[in-house]
PDB file of N, CA and C in Angstrom:
ATOM      1  N   MET A   1      -2.459 -12.761  21.666  1.00 52.00           N
ATOM      2  CA  MET A   1      -3.008 -13.513  20.562  1.00 52.00           C
ATOM      3  C   MET A   1      -3.885 -12.606  19.708  1.00 52.00           C
ATOM      4  N   VAL A   2      -3.665 -12.657  18.405  1.00 51.00           N
ATOM      5  CA  VAL A   2      -4.421 -11.837  17.478  1.00 51.00           C
ATOM      6  C   VAL A   2      -5.617 -12.634  16.979  1.00 51.00           C
ATOM      7  N   THR A   3      -6.783 -12.029  17.079  1.00 54.00           N
ATOM      8  CA  THR A   3      -7.984 -12.693  16.568  1.00 54.00           C
ATOM      9  C   THR A   3      -8.508 -11.934  15.369  1.00 54.00           C
ATOM     10  N   GLN A   4      -9.137 -12.680  14.484  1.00 57.00           N
ATOM     11  CA  GLN A   4      -9.702 -12.089  13.283  1.00 57.00           C
ATOM     12  C   GLN A   4     -11.184 -11.870  13.487  1.00 57.00           C
ATOM     13  N   THR A   5     -11.650 -10.685  13.138  1.00 54.00           N
ATOM     14  CA  THR A   5     -13.087 -10.456  13.184  1.00 54.00           C
ATOM     15  C   THR A   5     -13.708 -10.967  11.896  1.00 54.00           C
ATOM     16  N   GLN A   6     -15.013 -11.071  11.908  1.00 50.00           N
ATOM     17  CA  GLN A   6     -15.699 -11.590  10.725  1.00 50.00           C
ATOM     18  C   GLN A   6     -15.457 -10.702   9.505  1.00 50.00           C
ATOM     19  N   SER A   7     -15.377  -9.391   9.692  1.00 52.00           N
ATOM     20  CA  SER A   7     -15.211  -8.506   8.549  1.00 52.00           C
ATOM     21  C   SER A   7     -13.805  -8.573   7.963  1.00 52.00           C
ATOM     22  N   ASP A   8     -12.825  -9.069   8.725  1.00 66.00           N
ATOM     23  CA  ASP A   8     -11.456  -9.161   8.225  1.00 66.00           C
ATOM     24  C   ASP A   8     -11.212 -10.411   7.392  1.00 66.00           C
ATOM     25  N   THR A   9     -12.056 -11.392   7.500  1.00 63.00           N
ATOM     26  CA  THR A   9     -11.854 -12.650   6.808  1.00 63.00           C
ATOM     27  C   THR A   9     -11.916 -12.461   5.304  1.00 63.00           C
ATOM     28  N   GLY A  10     -10.825 -12.793   4.637  1.00 79.00           N
ATOM     29  CA  GLY A  10     -10.785 -12.717   3.191  1.00 79.00           C
ATOM     30  C   GLY A  10     -10.699 -11.313   2.626  1.00 79.00           C
ATOM     31  N   LYS A  11     -10.403 -10.331   3.452  1.00 90.00           N
ATOM     32  CA  LYS A  11     -10.350  -8.943   2.978  1.00 90.00           C
ATOM     33  C   LYS A  11      -9.301  -8.769   1.880  1.00 90.00           C
ATOM     34  N   PHE A  12      -8.184  -9.492   1.996  1.00 93.00           N
ATOM     35  CA  PHE A  12      -7.130  -9.407   0.985  1.00 93.00           C
ATOM     36  C   PHE A  12      -7.663  -9.758  -0.397  1.00 93.00           C
ATOM     37  N   SER A  13      -8.537 -10.754  -0.478  1.00 93.00           N
ATOM     38  CA  SER A  13      -9.055 -11.181  -1.780  1.00 93.00           C
ATOM     39  C   SER A  13      -9.856 -10.070  -2.453  1.00 93.00           C
ATOM     40  N   THR A  14     -10.561  -9.274  -1.676  1.00 93.00           N
ATOM     41  CA  THR A  14     -11.313  -8.161  -2.243  1.00 93.00           C
ATOM     42  C   THR A  14     -10.366  -7.098  -2.780  1.00 93.00           C
ATOM     43  N   TYR A  15      -9.322  -6.791  -2.012  1.00 96.00           N
ATOM     44  CA  TYR A  15      -8.317  -5.839  -2.496  1.00 96.00           C
ATOM     45  C   TYR A  15      -7.631  -6.367  -3.754  1.00 96.00           C
ATOM     46  N   LEU A  16      -7.340  -7.652  -3.767  1.00 95.00           N
ATOM     47  CA  LEU A  16      -6.709  -8.266  -4.935  1.00 95.00           C
ATOM     48  C   LEU A  16      -7.620  -8.165  -6.160  1.00 95.00           C
ATOM     49  N   ALA A  17      -8.892  -8.450  -5.979  1.00 95.00           N
ATOM     50  CA  ALA A  17      -9.839  -8.386  -7.095  1.00 95.00           C
ATOM     51  C   ALA A  17      -9.948  -6.959  -7.641  1.00 95.00           C
ATOM     52  N   LEU A  18     -10.043  -6.000  -6.754  1.00 95.00           N
ATOM     53  CA  LEU A  18     -10.154  -4.604  -7.193  1.00 95.00           C
ATOM     54  C   LEU A  18      -8.869  -4.126  -7.864  1.00 95.00           C
ATOM     55  N   THR A  19      -7.734  -4.529  -7.309  1.00 96.00           N
ATOM     56  CA  THR A  19      -6.447  -4.153  -7.905  1.00 96.00           C
ATOM     57  C   THR A  19      -6.281  -4.810  -9.265  1.00 96.00           C
ATOM     58  N   SER A  20      -6.641  -6.077  -9.374  1.00 96.00           N
ATOM     59  CA  SER A  20      -6.554  -6.777 -10.653  1.00 96.00           C
ATOM     60  C   SER A  20      -7.427  -6.097 -11.702  1.00 96.00           C
ATOM     61  N   PHE A  21      -8.625  -5.716 -11.300  1.00 96.00           N
ATOM     62  CA  PHE A  21      -9.520  -5.013 -12.212  1.00 96.00           C
ATOM     63  C   PHE A  21      -8.908  -3.683 -12.659  1.00 96.00           C
ATOM     64  N   GLY A  22      -8.375  -2.937 -11.708  1.00 97.00           N
ATOM     65  CA  GLY A  22      -7.791  -1.631 -12.030  1.00 97.00           C
ATOM     66  C   GLY A  22      -6.599  -1.730 -12.966  1.00 97.00           C
ATOM     67  N   ILE A  23      -5.684  -2.637 -12.671  1.00 97.00           N
ATOM     68  CA  ILE A  23      -4.496  -2.789 -13.519  1.00 97.00           C
ATOM     69  C   ILE A  23      -4.887  -3.295 -14.901  1.00 97.00           C
ATOM     70  N   GLY A  24      -5.811  -4.244 -14.946  1.00 96.00           N
ATOM     71  CA  GLY A  24      -6.284  -4.749 -16.236  1.00 96.00           C
ATOM     72  C   GLY A  24      -6.924  -3.655 -17.072  1.00 96.00           C
ATOM     73  N   THR A  25      -7.694  -2.793 -16.420  1.00 97.00           N
ATOM     74  CA  THR A  25      -8.323  -1.681 -17.124  1.00 97.00           C
ATOM     75  C   THR A  25      -7.271  -0.711 -17.648  1.00 97.00           C
ATOM     76  N   LEU A  26      -6.238  -0.456 -16.857  1.00 97.00           N
ATOM     77  CA  LEU A  26      -5.151   0.421 -17.310  1.00 97.00           C
ATOM     78  C   LEU A  26      -4.456  -0.156 -18.542  1.00 97.00           C
ATOM     79  N   PHE A  27      -4.203  -1.459 -18.535  1.00 96.00           N
ATOM     80  CA  PHE A  27      -3.593  -2.091 -19.715  1.00 96.00           C
ATOM     81  C   PHE A  27      -4.499  -1.972 -20.936  1.00 96.00           C
ATOM     82  N   LEU A  28      -5.810  -2.166 -20.753  1.00 95.00           N
ATOM     83  CA  LEU A  28      -6.738  -2.049 -21.872  1.00 95.00           C
ATOM     84  C   LEU A  28      -6.743  -0.631 -22.435  1.00 95.00           C
ATOM     85  N   VAL A  29      -6.843   0.351 -21.562  1.00 96.00           N
ATOM     86  CA  VAL A  29      -6.871   1.744 -22.010  1.00 96.00           C
ATOM     87  C   VAL A  29      -5.557   2.100 -22.710  1.00 96.00           C
ATOM     88  N   ALA A  30      -4.432   1.661 -22.141  1.00 96.00           N
ATOM     89  CA  ALA A  30      -3.132   1.935 -22.766  1.00 96.00           C
ATOM     90  C   ALA A  30      -3.057   1.304 -24.153  1.00 96.00           C
ATOM     91  N   HIS A  31      -3.555   0.087 -24.269  1.00 94.00           N
ATOM     92  CA  HIS A  31      -3.535  -0.586 -25.581  1.00 94.00           C
ATOM     93  C   HIS A  31      -4.435   0.134 -26.589  1.00 94.00           C
ATOM     94  N   LEU A  32      -5.597   0.573 -26.129  1.00 93.00           N
ATOM     95  CA  LEU A  32      -6.502   1.269 -27.042  1.00 93.00           C
ATOM     96  C   LEU A  32      -5.950   2.632 -27.454  1.00 93.00           C
ATOM     97  N   GLN A  33      -5.203   3.276 -26.574  1.00 95.00           N
ATOM     98  CA  GLN A  33      -4.606   4.571 -26.895  1.00 95.00           C
ATOM     99  C   GLN A  33      -3.397   4.422 -27.814  1.00 95.00           C
ATOM    100  N   PHE A  34      -2.627   3.370 -27.601  1.00 93.00           N
ATOM    101  CA  PHE A  34      -1.392   3.154 -28.365  1.00 93.00           C
ATOM    102  C   PHE A  34      -1.371   1.739 -28.948  1.00 93.00           C
ATOM    103  N   PRO A  35      -2.239   1.440 -29.910  1.00 90.00           N
ATOM    104  CA  PRO A  35      -2.338   0.071 -30.426  1.00 90.00           C
ATOM    105  C   PRO A  35      -1.089  -0.392 -31.177  1.00 90.00           C
ATOM    106  N   GLU A  36      -0.254   0.522 -31.602  1.00 91.00           N
ATOM    107  CA  GLU A  36       0.950   0.142 -32.348  1.00 91.00           C
ATOM    108  C   GLU A  36       2.092  -0.300 -31.435  1.00 91.00           C
ATOM    109  N   VAL A  37       1.983  -0.057 -30.132  1.00 92.00           N
ATOM    110  CA  VAL A  37       3.040  -0.427 -29.191  1.00 92.00           C
ATOM    111  C   VAL A  37       2.808  -1.868 -28.740  1.00 92.00           C
ATOM    112  N   GLU A  38       3.608  -2.782 -29.276  1.00 92.00           N
ATOM    113  CA  GLU A  38       3.415  -4.208 -28.979  1.00 92.00           C
ATOM    114  C   GLU A  38       3.807  -4.575 -27.556  1.00 92.00           C
ATOM    115  N   GLN A  39       4.662  -3.791 -26.924  1.00 95.00           N
ATOM    116  CA  GLN A  39       5.088  -4.085 -25.553  1.00 95.00           C
ATOM    117  C   GLN A  39       3.902  -4.036 -24.589  1.00 95.00           C
ATOM    118  N   ILE A  40       2.958  -3.145 -24.842  1.00 94.00           N
ATOM    119  CA  ILE A  40       1.763  -3.076 -23.990  1.00 94.00           C
ATOM    120  C   ILE A  40       1.000  -4.390 -24.090  1.00 94.00           C
ATOM    121  N   LEU A  41       0.872  -4.910 -25.290  1.00 91.00           N
ATOM    122  CA  LEU A  41       0.167  -6.173 -25.506  1.00 91.00           C
ATOM    123  C   LEU A  41       0.886  -7.324 -24.804  1.00 91.00           C
ATOM    124  N   ILE A  42       2.206  -7.355 -24.898  1.00 93.00           N
ATOM    125  CA  ILE A  42       2.995  -8.418 -24.269  1.00 93.00           C
ATOM    126  C   ILE A  42       2.893  -8.338 -22.752  1.00 93.00           C
ATOM    127  N   PHE A  43       3.100  -7.131 -22.202  1.00 96.00           N
ATOM    128  CA  PHE A  43       3.006  -6.980 -20.751  1.00 96.00           C
ATOM    129  C   PHE A  43       1.588  -7.262 -20.259  1.00 96.00           C
ATOM    130  N   GLY A  44       0.596  -6.879 -21.053  1.00 93.00           N
ATOM    131  CA  GLY A  44      -0.789  -7.166 -20.692  1.00 93.00           C
ATOM    132  C   GLY A  44      -1.066  -8.653 -20.623  1.00 93.00           C
ATOM    133  N   LEU A  45      -0.544  -9.398 -21.581  1.00 92.00           N
ATOM    134  CA  LEU A  45      -0.726 -10.847 -21.577  1.00 92.00           C
ATOM    135  C   LEU A  45      -0.011 -11.483 -20.381  1.00 92.00           C
ATOM    136  N   LEU A  46       1.194 -11.025 -20.101  1.00 96.00           N
ATOM    137  CA  LEU A  46       1.914 -11.524 -18.919  1.00 96.00           C
ATOM    138  C   LEU A  46       1.156 -11.180 -17.644  1.00 96.00           C
ATOM    139  N   TYR A  47       0.573  -9.994 -17.612  1.00 96.00           N
ATOM    140  CA  TYR A  47      -0.209  -9.600 -16.440  1.00 96.00           C
ATOM    141  C   TYR A  47      -1.423 -10.511 -16.265  1.00 96.00           C
ATOM    142  N   VAL A  48      -2.095 -10.840 -17.361  1.00 94.00           N
ATOM    143  CA  VAL A  48      -3.265 -11.725 -17.273  1.00 94.00           C
ATOM    144  C   VAL A  48      -2.863 -13.078 -16.688  1.00 94.00           C
ATOM    145  N   ILE A  49      -1.724 -13.609 -17.114  1.00 95.00           N
ATOM    146  CA  ILE A  49      -1.249 -14.897 -16.588  1.00 95.00           C
ATOM    147  C   ILE A  49      -0.954 -14.785 -15.094  1.00 95.00           C
ATOM    148  N   LEU A  50      -0.272 -13.706 -14.688  1.00 96.00           N
ATOM    149  CA  LEU A  50       0.027 -13.491 -13.270  1.00 96.00           C
ATOM    150  C   LEU A  50      -1.250 -13.303 -12.457  1.00 96.00           C
ATOM    151  N   ALA A  51      -2.198 -12.562 -13.004  1.00 95.00           N
ATOM    152  CA  ALA A  51      -3.460 -12.328 -12.293  1.00 95.00           C
ATOM    153  C   ALA A  51      -4.244 -13.630 -12.115  1.00 95.00           C
ATOM    154  N   ILE A  52      -4.226 -14.482 -13.128  1.00 94.00           N
ATOM    155  CA  ILE A  52      -4.904 -15.780 -13.006  1.00 94.00           C
ATOM    156  C   ILE A  52      -4.282 -16.593 -11.881  1.00 94.00           C
ATOM    157  N   LEU A  53      -2.964 -16.590 -11.812  1.00 96.00           N
ATOM    158  CA  LEU A  53      -2.267 -17.341 -10.761  1.00 96.00           C
ATOM    159  C   LEU A  53      -2.604 -16.792  -9.371  1.00 96.00           C
ATOM    160  N   LEU A  54      -2.459 -15.487  -9.185  1.00 95.00           N
ATOM    161  CA  LEU A  54      -2.699 -14.896  -7.868  1.00 95.00           C
ATOM    162  C   LEU A  54      -4.164 -14.996  -7.453  1.00 95.00           C
ATOM    163  N   ASN A  55      -5.071 -14.716  -8.374  1.00 95.00           N
ATOM    164  CA  ASN A  55      -6.491 -14.815  -8.047  1.00 95.00           C
ATOM    165  C   ASN A  55      -6.911 -16.262  -7.809  1.00 95.00           C
ATOM    166  N   GLY A  56      -6.283 -17.193  -8.505  1.00 95.00           N
ATOM    167  CA  GLY A  56      -6.563 -18.616  -8.267  1.00 95.00           C
ATOM    168  C   GLY A  56      -6.148 -19.051  -6.874  1.00 95.00           C
ATOM    169  N   ILE A  57      -4.980 -18.592  -6.440  1.00 95.00           N
ATOM    170  CA  ILE A  57      -4.515 -18.907  -5.078  1.00 95.00           C
ATOM    171  C   ILE A  57      -5.465 -18.300  -4.053  1.00 95.00           C
ATOM    172  N   ALA A  58      -5.882 -17.058  -4.277  1.00 95.00           N
ATOM    173  CA  ALA A  58      -6.823 -16.407  -3.359  1.00 95.00           C
ATOM    174  C   ALA A  58      -8.161 -17.146  -3.337  1.00 95.00           C
ATOM    175  N   LEU A  59      -8.609 -17.632  -4.480  1.00 95.00           N
ATOM    176  CA  LEU A  59      -9.863 -18.383  -4.546  1.00 95.00           C
ATOM    177  C   LEU A  59      -9.764 -19.682  -3.755  1.00 95.00           C
ATOM    178  N   ILE A  60      -8.663 -20.379  -3.912  1.00 96.00           N
ATOM    179  CA  ILE A  60      -8.463 -21.619  -3.157  1.00 96.00           C
ATOM    180  C   ILE A  60      -8.472 -21.334  -1.664  1.00 96.00           C
ATOM    181  N   ASN A  61      -7.824 -20.239  -1.253  1.00 95.00           N
ATOM    182  CA  ASN A  61      -7.810 -19.863   0.159  1.00 95.00           C
ATOM    183  C   ASN A  61      -9.222 -19.556   0.663  1.00 95.00           C
ATOM    184  N   LEU A  62     -10.010 -18.847  -0.126  1.00 96.00           N
ATOM    185  CA  LEU A  62     -11.378 -18.538   0.288  1.00 96.00           C
ATOM    186  C   LEU A  62     -12.240 -19.791   0.397  1.00 96.00           C
ATOM    187  N   ILE A  63     -12.065 -20.707  -0.533  1.00 96.00           N
ATOM    188  CA  ILE A  63     -12.822 -21.966  -0.463  1.00 96.00           C
ATOM    189  C   ILE A  63     -12.425 -22.748   0.782  1.00 96.00           C
ATOM    190  N   TYR A  64     -11.127 -22.769   1.102  1.00 96.00           N
ATOM    191  CA  TYR A  64     -10.656 -23.432   2.319  1.00 96.00           C
ATOM    192  C   TYR A  64     -11.282 -22.777   3.553  1.00 96.00           C
ATOM    193  N   GLN A  65     -11.271 -21.448   3.596  1.00 95.00           N
ATOM    194  CA  GLN A  65     -11.869 -20.747   4.733  1.00 95.00           C
ATOM    195  C   GLN A  65     -13.367 -21.005   4.822  1.00 95.00           C
ATOM    196  N   LEU A  66     -14.018 -21.141   3.671  1.00 95.00           N
ATOM    197  CA  LEU A  66     -15.446 -21.440   3.645  1.00 95.00           C
ATOM    198  C   LEU A  66     -15.737 -22.779   4.309  1.00 95.00           C
ATOM    199  N   ILE A  67     -14.828 -23.720   4.129  1.00 95.00           N
ATOM    200  CA  ILE A  67     -15.001 -25.042   4.721  1.00 95.00           C
ATOM    201  C   ILE A  67     -14.750 -25.015   6.231  1.00 95.00           C
ATOM    202  N   ILE A  68     -13.699 -24.301   6.649  1.00 95.00           N
ATOM    203  CA  ILE A  68     -13.331 -24.355   8.070  1.00 95.00           C
ATOM    204  C   ILE A  68     -14.030 -23.297   8.926  1.00 95.00           C
ATOM    205  N   LYS A  69     -14.667 -22.310   8.319  1.00 93.00           N
ATOM    206  CA  LYS A  69     -15.352 -21.252   9.070  1.00 93.00           C
ATOM    207  C   LYS A  69     -16.809 -21.138   8.615  1.00 93.00           C
ATOM    208  N   PRO A  70     -17.637 -22.110   8.999  1.00 91.00           N
ATOM    209  CA  PRO A  70     -19.023 -22.094   8.519  1.00 91.00           C
ATOM    210  C   PRO A  70     -19.830 -20.894   9.018  1.00 91.00           C
ATOM    211  N   ARG A  71     -19.429 -20.269  10.099  1.00 94.00           N
ATOM    212  CA  ARG A  71     -20.164 -19.101  10.607  1.00 94.00           C
ATOM    213  C   ARG A  71     -19.969 -17.868   9.729  1.00 94.00           C
ATOM    214  N   GLU A  72     -18.930 -17.868   8.939  1.00 93.00           N
ATOM    215  CA  GLU A  72     -18.626 -16.713   8.092  1.00 93.00           C
ATOM    216  C   GLU A  72     -18.958 -16.983   6.630  1.00 93.00           C
ATOM    217  N   ARG A  73     -19.846 -17.913   6.423  1.00 94.00           N
ATOM    218  CA  ARG A  73     -20.194 -18.354   5.079  1.00 94.00           C
ATOM    219  C   ARG A  73     -20.674 -17.210   4.182  1.00 94.00           C
ATOM    220  N   GLU A  74     -21.567 -16.369   4.678  1.00 94.00           N
ATOM    221  CA  GLU A  74     -22.113 -15.297   3.855  1.00 94.00           C
ATOM    222  C   GLU A  74     -21.010 -14.331   3.399  1.00 94.00           C
ATOM    223  N   THR A  75     -20.155 -13.926   4.321  1.00 94.00           N
ATOM    224  CA  THR A  75     -19.056 -13.015   3.984  1.00 94.00           C
ATOM    225  C   THR A  75     -18.110 -13.648   2.977  1.00 94.00           C
ATOM    226  N   LEU A  76     -17.777 -14.905   3.187  1.00 95.00           N
ATOM    227  CA  LEU A  76     -16.835 -15.576   2.296  1.00 95.00           C
ATOM    228  C   LEU A  76     -17.425 -15.792   0.900  1.00 95.00           C
ATOM    229  N   VAL A  77     -18.691 -16.120   0.820  1.00 95.00           N
ATOM    230  CA  VAL A  77     -19.326 -16.306  -0.485  1.00 95.00           C
ATOM    231  C   VAL A  77     -19.361 -14.981  -1.248  1.00 95.00           C
ATOM    232  N   ILE A  78     -19.625 -13.889  -0.555  1.00 95.00           N
ATOM    233  CA  ILE A  78     -19.608 -12.573  -1.205  1.00 95.00           C
ATOM    234  C   ILE A  78     -18.209 -12.272  -1.731  1.00 95.00           C
ATOM    235  N   ARG A  79     -17.184 -12.566  -0.945  1.00 96.00           N
ATOM    236  CA  ARG A  79     -15.810 -12.306  -1.377  1.00 96.00           C
ATOM    237  C   ARG A  79     -15.419 -13.209  -2.559  1.00 96.00           C
ATOM    238  N   ILE A  80     -15.903 -14.440  -2.559  1.00 96.00           N
ATOM    239  CA  ILE A  80     -15.663 -15.333  -3.700  1.00 96.00           C
ATOM    240  C   ILE A  80     -16.331 -14.773  -4.952  1.00 96.00           C
ATOM    241  N   MET A  81     -17.551 -14.268  -4.815  1.00 96.00           N
ATOM    242  CA  MET A  81     -18.260 -13.699  -5.969  1.00 96.00           C
ATOM    243  C   MET A  81     -17.537 -12.466  -6.504  1.00 96.00           C
ATOM    244  N   ILE A  82     -17.010 -11.642  -5.606  1.00 95.00           N
ATOM    245  CA  ILE A  82     -16.248 -10.468  -6.035  1.00 95.00           C
ATOM    246  C   ILE A  82     -15.015 -10.911  -6.818  1.00 95.00           C
ATOM    247  N   LEU A  83     -14.321 -11.914  -6.299  1.00 95.00           N
ATOM    248  CA  LEU A  83     -13.121 -12.409  -6.957  1.00 95.00           C
ATOM    249  C   LEU A  83     -13.453 -13.008  -8.328  1.00 95.00           C
ATOM    250  N   LEU A  84     -14.531 -13.774  -8.394  1.00 96.00           N
ATOM    251  CA  LEU A  84     -14.917 -14.418  -9.654  1.00 96.00           C
ATOM    252  C   LEU A  84     -15.492 -13.435 -10.670  1.00 96.00           C
ATOM    253  N   SER A  85     -15.921 -12.268 -10.207  1.00 95.00           N
ATOM    254  CA  SER A  85     -16.488 -11.289 -11.144  1.00 95.00           C
ATOM    255  C   SER A  85     -15.435 -10.766 -12.120  1.00 95.00           C
ATOM    256  N   ASN A  86     -14.161 -10.952 -11.811  1.00 94.00           N
ATOM    257  CA  ASN A  86     -13.108 -10.523 -12.726  1.00 94.00           C
ATOM    258  C   ASN A  86     -13.026 -11.406 -13.973  1.00 94.00           C
ATOM    259  N   ILE A  87     -13.540 -12.605 -13.912  1.00 94.00           N
ATOM    260  CA  ILE A  87     -13.439 -13.518 -15.056  1.00 94.00           C
ATOM    261  C   ILE A  87     -14.193 -12.985 -16.280  1.00 94.00           C
ATOM    262  N   PRO A  88     -15.485 -12.642 -16.171  1.00 96.00           N
ATOM    263  CA  PRO A  88     -16.154 -12.120 -17.370  1.00 96.00           C
ATOM    264  C   PRO A  88     -15.579 -10.778 -17.824  1.00 96.00           C
ATOM    265  N   ILE A  89     -15.101  -9.979 -16.883  1.00 95.00           N
ATOM    266  CA  ILE A  89     -14.484  -8.700 -17.254  1.00 95.00           C
ATOM    267  C   ILE A  89     -13.209  -8.955 -18.048  1.00 95.00           C
ATOM    268  N   ALA A  90     -12.381  -9.886 -17.590  1.00 93.00           N
ATOM    269  CA  ALA A  90     -11.141 -10.211 -18.308  1.00 93.00           C
ATOM    270  C   ALA A  90     -11.448 -10.766 -19.695  1.00 93.00           C
ATOM    271  N   LEU A  91     -12.468 -11.608 -19.803  1.00 94.00           N
ATOM    272  CA  LEU A  91     -12.849 -12.148 -21.112  1.00 94.00           C
ATOM    273  C   LEU A  91     -13.339 -11.039 -22.046  1.00 94.00           C
ATOM    274  N   LEU A  92     -14.090 -10.099 -21.511  1.00 95.00           N
ATOM    275  CA  LEU A  92     -14.538  -8.965 -22.313  1.00 95.00           C
ATOM    276  C   LEU A  92     -13.338  -8.143 -22.792  1.00 95.00           C
ATOM    277  N   TYR A  93     -12.400  -7.867 -21.894  1.00 94.00           N
ATOM    278  CA  TYR A  93     -11.210  -7.099 -22.265  1.00 94.00           C
ATOM    279  C   TYR A  93     -10.393  -7.829 -23.328  1.00 94.00           C
ATOM    280  N   LEU A  94     -10.220  -9.151 -23.170  1.00 91.00           N
ATOM    281  CA  LEU A  94      -9.487  -9.922 -24.172  1.00 91.00           C
ATOM    282  C   LEU A  94     -10.197  -9.883 -25.519  1.00 91.00           C
ATOM    283  N   ASN A  95     -11.515  -9.965 -25.496  1.00 93.00           N
ATOM    284  CA  ASN A  95     -12.299  -9.883 -26.726  1.00 93.00           C
ATOM    285  C   ASN A  95     -12.097  -8.530 -27.406  1.00 93.00           C
ATOM    286  N   ILE A  96     -12.110  -7.466 -26.626  1.00 93.00           N
ATOM    287  CA  ILE A  96     -11.881  -6.130 -27.178  1.00 93.00           C
ATOM    288  C   ILE A  96     -10.494  -6.038 -27.799  1.00 93.00           C
ATOM    289  N   VAL A  97      -9.488  -6.544 -27.109  1.00 91.00           N
ATOM    290  CA  VAL A  97      -8.109  -6.476 -27.612  1.00 91.00           C
ATOM    291  C   VAL A  97      -7.971  -7.280 -28.894  1.00 91.00           C
ATOM    292  N   PHE A  98      -8.534  -8.499 -28.912  1.00 88.00           N
ATOM    293  CA  PHE A  98      -8.417  -9.323 -30.124  1.00 88.00           C
ATOM    294  C   PHE A  98      -9.133  -8.693 -31.302  1.00 88.00           C
ATOM    295  N   HIS A  99     -10.316  -8.150 -31.090  1.00 88.00           N
ATOM    296  CA  HIS A  99     -11.053  -7.501 -32.186  1.00 88.00           C
ATOM    297  C   HIS A  99     -10.356  -6.209 -32.620  1.00 88.00           C
ATOM    298  N   ASN A 100      -9.749  -5.530 -31.706  1.00 81.00           N
ATOM    299  CA  ASN A 100      -9.033  -4.302 -32.028  1.00 81.00           C
ATOM    300  C   ASN A 100      -7.805  -4.596 -32.891  1.00 81.00           C
ATOM    301  N   ASN A 101      -7.163  -5.727 -32.653  1.00 75.00           N
ATOM    302  CA  ASN A 101      -5.959  -6.079 -33.403  1.00 75.00           C
ATOM    303  C   ASN A 101      -6.278  -6.723 -34.750  1.00 75.00           C
ATOM    304  N   LEU A 102      -7.458  -7.271 -34.913  1.00 67.00           N
ATOM    305  CA  LEU A 102      -7.801  -7.941 -36.168  1.00 67.00           C
ATOM    306  C   LEU A 102      -8.271  -6.970 -37.232  1.00 67.00           C
ATOM    307  N   PHE A 103      -8.872  -5.850 -36.827  1.00 56.00           N
ATOM    308  CA  PHE A 103      -9.466  -4.925 -37.799  1.00 56.00           C
ATOM    309  C   PHE A 103      -8.714  -3.629 -37.855  1.00 56.00           C
TER     310      PHE A 103
END
């Protein structure tokens, strides 16, 4: 029987958050370097939609684990905060892209 230690709980969500941040940053940098290439903008928008879906599923899983594993509350809340920290970053990136395309 495989048991999970406290440090393993929700570890995937942290990797997902960091990966989402990294890929989003790559799309932003690519768009800023090559603003005339519309495919970057399209793929970036599709990526944002996919990231919202995957991060939303991970968030729901963390909230579920928070309910059923009260002893790991501190670890799970930290992982939820890490996951949610991508929201203001994504909004900032979208703001940069929209302002870059308008002017």
